[in-house]
Short mmCIF file of C-alpha atoms in Angstrom, two decimals:
data_model
loop_
_atom_site.label_atom_id
_atom_site.label_comp_id
_atom_site.label_asym_id
_atom_site.label_seq_id
_atom_site.Cartn_x
_atom_site.Cartn_y
_atom_site.Cartn_z
CA ASP A 9 101.39 106.68 81.23
CA VAL A 10 103.05 103.57 82.40
CA LYS A 11 101.94 100.57 80.31
CA VAL A 12 102.15 96.86 81.57
CA THR A 13 101.64 94.36 78.92
CA GLN A 14 100.58 90.64 79.32
CA SER A 15 100.88 88.77 76.25
CA SER A 16 97.85 86.82 76.28
CA ARG A 17 94.48 87.59 77.48
CA TYR A 18 93.02 84.17 77.39
CA LEU A 19 95.01 80.73 77.57
CA VAL A 20 93.80 77.28 77.44
CA LYS A 21 96.23 74.50 78.37
CA ARG A 22 96.20 70.80 79.18
CA THR A 23 97.36 69.07 82.36
CA GLY A 24 100.97 68.63 82.51
CA GLU A 25 102.01 71.03 79.85
CA LYS A 26 104.69 73.75 80.70
CA VAL A 27 103.10 77.39 80.33
CA PHE A 28 104.74 80.39 79.98
CA LEU A 29 103.05 83.91 81.13
CA GLU A 30 104.91 86.93 79.59
CA CYS A 31 104.76 90.31 81.23
CA VAL A 32 106.50 93.34 79.88
CA GLN A 33 106.63 97.19 81.15
CA ASP A 34 107.63 100.17 79.38
CA MET A 35 108.69 102.57 82.25
CA ASP A 36 112.08 101.27 83.58
CA HIS A 37 110.53 100.09 86.92
CA GLU A 38 112.63 97.93 89.07
CA ASN A 39 110.04 95.95 90.72
CA MET A 40 107.58 93.62 89.10
CA PHE A 41 105.33 90.95 90.52
CA TRP A 42 102.84 87.98 89.58
CA TYR A 43 99.71 87.78 91.50
CA ARG A 44 96.78 85.26 90.84
CA GLN A 45 93.34 86.33 91.79
CA ASP A 46 90.84 83.94 92.59
CA PRO A 47 86.92 84.99 93.72
CA GLY A 48 86.84 85.46 97.46
CA LEU A 49 90.65 85.26 97.93
CA GLY A 50 91.49 88.59 96.47
CA LEU A 51 95.03 88.99 95.00
CA ARG A 52 97.75 86.50 96.39
CA LEU A 53 101.30 87.17 95.45
CA ILE A 54 103.24 84.36 93.68
CA TYR A 55 106.68 85.96 92.88
CA PHE A 56 108.29 89.12 92.89
CA SER A 57 111.72 90.61 91.36
CA TYR A 58 113.37 93.73 92.55
CA ASP A 59 116.00 93.70 90.00
CA VAL A 60 117.25 91.71 86.69
CA LYS A 61 118.04 88.11 87.65
CA MET A 62 116.70 88.56 91.08
CA LYS A 63 113.52 86.92 92.25
CA GLU A 64 111.99 86.43 95.54
CA LYS A 65 108.80 84.01 96.66
CA GLY A 66 105.84 85.40 97.39
CA ASP A 67 102.89 83.88 99.56
CA ILE A 68 102.07 80.95 97.11
CA PRO A 69 105.02 80.00 94.96
CA GLU A 70 104.45 76.39 94.75
CA GLY A 71 104.04 74.99 91.59
CA TYR A 72 105.48 78.37 89.98
CA SER A 73 108.67 79.62 88.71
CA VAL A 74 109.87 82.99 87.36
CA SER A 75 112.30 84.53 84.88
CA ARG A 76 113.76 88.10 84.67
CA GLU A 77 116.66 88.31 82.27
CA LYS A 78 115.78 91.89 81.31
CA LYS A 79 114.45 94.79 83.26
CA GLU A 80 111.48 95.17 81.22
CA ARG A 81 110.46 91.51 81.22
CA PHE A 82 109.07 89.30 83.94
CA SER A 83 108.11 85.94 83.13
CA LEU A 84 105.79 83.19 85.12
CA ILE A 85 106.50 79.70 84.38
CA LEU A 86 104.05 76.72 85.44
CA GLU A 87 106.38 73.83 85.15
CA SER A 88 103.69 71.21 84.78
CA ALA A 89 100.12 72.99 85.00
CA SER A 90 97.38 71.63 86.98
CA THR A 91 93.89 72.27 86.97
CA ASN A 92 94.18 74.08 90.50
CA GLN A 93 96.04 76.70 88.58
CA THR A 94 93.31 77.57 86.44
CA SER A 95 93.05 81.42 87.27
CA MET A 96 93.44 85.04 86.48
CA TYR A 97 97.09 85.88 86.40
CA LEU A 98 97.80 89.50 86.97
CA CYS A 99 101.30 91.19 86.44
CA ALA A 100 102.20 94.43 88.20
CA SER A 101 105.24 96.92 88.32
CA LYS A 102 106.33 99.91 90.10
CA PRO A 103 109.31 101.99 90.84
CA THR A 104 111.60 101.55 94.00
CA ALA A 105 110.38 104.68 95.59
CA THR A 106 107.78 103.35 98.08
CA LEU A 107 105.39 106.40 97.78
CA TYR A 108 103.95 104.72 94.40
CA GLY A 109 101.52 102.23 94.00
CA TYR A 110 101.33 99.13 91.40
CA THR A 111 100.58 99.43 87.77
CA PHE A 112 98.69 96.20 86.87
CA GLY A 113 98.50 94.42 83.47
CA SER A 114 94.98 93.54 81.98
CA GLY A 115 95.43 90.01 83.39
CA THR A 116 95.72 86.65 81.67
CA ARG A 117 92.81 84.15 82.26
CA LEU A 118 94.25 80.79 82.36
CA THR A 119 92.35 77.58 81.98
CA VAL A 120 93.84 74.19 82.59
CA VAL A 121 91.82 71.23 81.16
CA GLY B 251 101.22 85.78 104.36
CA GLN B 252 98.79 88.32 105.92
CA GLN B 253 95.59 89.42 104.79
CA LEU B 254 93.35 92.52 105.06
CA ASN B 255 89.99 91.89 106.08
CA GLN B 256 87.76 93.80 103.64
CA SER B 257 84.18 94.30 103.94
CA PRO B 258 81.56 93.82 102.56
CA GLN B 259 82.60 91.33 100.02
CA SER B 260 79.51 92.31 97.81
CA MET B 261 77.06 95.03 97.68
CA PHE B 262 74.12 95.41 95.21
CA ILE B 263 72.88 98.92 95.38
CA GLN B 264 70.46 101.34 93.42
CA GLU B 265 71.90 104.27 91.30
CA GLY B 266 72.51 107.36 93.21
CA GLU B 267 72.95 105.69 96.67
CA ASP B 268 76.24 106.05 98.32
CA VAL B 269 78.47 103.42 99.12
CA SER B 270 81.10 102.64 101.70
CA MET B 271 83.40 99.95 102.59
CA ASN B 272 86.08 99.16 104.81
CA CYS B 273 89.55 97.44 105.57
CA THR B 274 91.20 96.38 108.87
CA SER B 275 94.29 94.89 109.52
CA SER B 276 96.26 93.34 112.62
CA SER B 277 99.23 95.25 111.66
CA ILE B 278 100.19 98.99 111.13
CA PHE B 279 100.70 100.25 107.71
CA ASN B 280 102.26 103.19 106.39
CA THR B 281 100.41 103.38 103.16
CA TRP B 282 97.06 102.61 102.11
CA LEU B 283 95.79 102.36 98.33
CA TRP B 284 92.49 101.84 97.02
CA TYR B 285 92.22 100.10 93.49
CA LYS B 286 89.41 99.28 91.05
CA GLN B 287 89.27 96.65 88.67
CA ASP B 288 86.55 96.68 85.87
CA PRO B 289 85.50 93.57 84.55
CA GLY B 290 88.13 91.82 82.30
CA GLU B 291 90.95 94.24 83.29
CA GLY B 292 93.60 94.58 85.82
CA PRO B 293 93.06 97.00 88.90
CA VAL B 294 93.61 100.42 88.67
CA LEU B 295 94.77 102.75 91.40
CA LEU B 296 91.99 105.16 92.37
CA ILE B 297 93.40 106.69 95.82
CA ALA B 298 96.81 106.66 97.80
CA LEU B 299 96.89 107.54 101.51
CA TYR B 300 100.22 108.09 103.11
CA LYS B 301 99.39 109.64 106.43
CA ALA B 302 97.15 108.68 109.53
CA GLY B 303 93.91 110.69 109.72
CA GLU B 304 94.36 111.65 106.03
CA LEU B 305 91.49 112.17 104.01
CA THR B 306 91.57 112.33 100.34
CA SER B 307 89.01 112.73 97.50
CA ASN B 308 89.05 111.74 94.08
CA GLY B 309 85.90 113.13 92.39
CA ARG B 310 83.02 111.20 94.20
CA LEU B 311 85.30 108.96 95.84
CA THR B 312 86.58 109.88 99.22
CA ALA B 313 88.97 107.60 101.30
CA GLN B 314 90.36 107.98 104.63
CA PHE B 315 93.63 106.35 106.59
CA GLY B 316 92.59 105.42 110.01
CA ILE B 317 94.13 106.95 112.86
CA THR B 318 95.07 103.68 114.23
CA ARG B 319 96.97 103.21 111.15
CA LYS B 320 95.20 99.81 111.14
CA ASP B 321 92.13 100.55 108.93
CA SER B 322 90.97 102.52 105.97
CA PHE B 323 87.59 103.20 104.32
CA LEU B 324 86.70 104.14 101.14
CA ASN B 325 83.08 106.17 100.43
CA ILE B 326 81.33 106.42 96.98
CA SER B 327 78.75 108.87 96.65
CA ALA B 328 75.70 109.28 94.22
CA SER B 329 76.81 105.73 92.51
CA ILE B 330 76.56 105.43 88.81
CA PRO B 331 76.59 102.34 86.61
CA SER B 332 80.16 102.41 85.72
CA ASP B 333 81.18 102.18 89.37
CA VAL B 334 80.27 98.54 88.82
CA GLY B 335 83.71 96.50 89.51
CA ILE B 336 85.74 94.81 92.25
CA TYR B 337 87.15 97.28 94.78
CA PHE B 338 90.33 96.43 96.56
CA CYS B 339 92.20 98.14 99.42
CA ALA B 340 95.83 97.12 99.94
CA GLY B 341 98.19 98.22 102.53
CA ARG B 342 102.01 98.60 103.11
CA GLU B 343 103.90 98.00 106.03
CA THR B 344 106.89 100.08 107.20
CA SER B 345 109.23 97.34 106.81
CA GLY B 346 109.21 96.82 103.17
CA SER B 347 107.44 97.73 99.87
CA ARG B 348 105.48 94.46 99.40
CA LEU B 349 101.45 95.54 99.25
CA THR B 350 99.10 93.07 101.19
CA PHE B 351 95.52 93.06 99.39
CA GLY B 352 92.17 92.64 100.47
CA GLU B 353 89.80 89.97 99.47
CA GLY B 354 87.78 92.78 97.34
CA THR B 355 84.33 93.99 97.38
CA GLN B 356 82.17 93.24 94.25
CA LEU B 357 79.82 96.27 93.64
CA THR B 358 76.70 96.08 91.57
CA VAL B 359 75.00 99.11 90.69
CA ASN B 360 71.40 98.83 89.19
CA PRO B 361 70.11 101.55 87.09
#
């Protein structure tokens, strides 16, 4: 089975800190995604990457950046964390063949205080 | 970005009841997917639909790809307590590989 691993299940950070959320997948998928999940808003796409060193903005990229130096790893960076970035963050990956859905990690619940 | 309209937002049902939820879009999709998210976990794919009119079952779950290609529904028959969670629809337009997700349906099953 494809495994998408997010390095932390729970994080508490202070306002203004630089925060790194890490995601690793083990099935050589080309595409990787970062979503945030908030009650009543569903899953909103922050950034995605379709290849190493490639990145595309999603629907809500403000306040975030990403890094994909290796195919298996996709990092989400909060340059200066703010309380409105308190959320559940979900990483996903998929192969390029469009018939396949996404495989999600278990999520990182980030609280910014 | 575009959002799908998923309804209902939440459901509270008794064990053994059937459940129905649906998603509608203003755009045409060529793929509809249904995911379930257990508490504290990431969403897991339940059913994938690739053709208009397609009806697909996975155990007690049945999903259909609407013939207009702008909607989909998910039915759960004879619900059990482990059906509790958030159910998301997701659609993919013809032009690319990005999925658009619905807002989710929170399902609670009372024993």
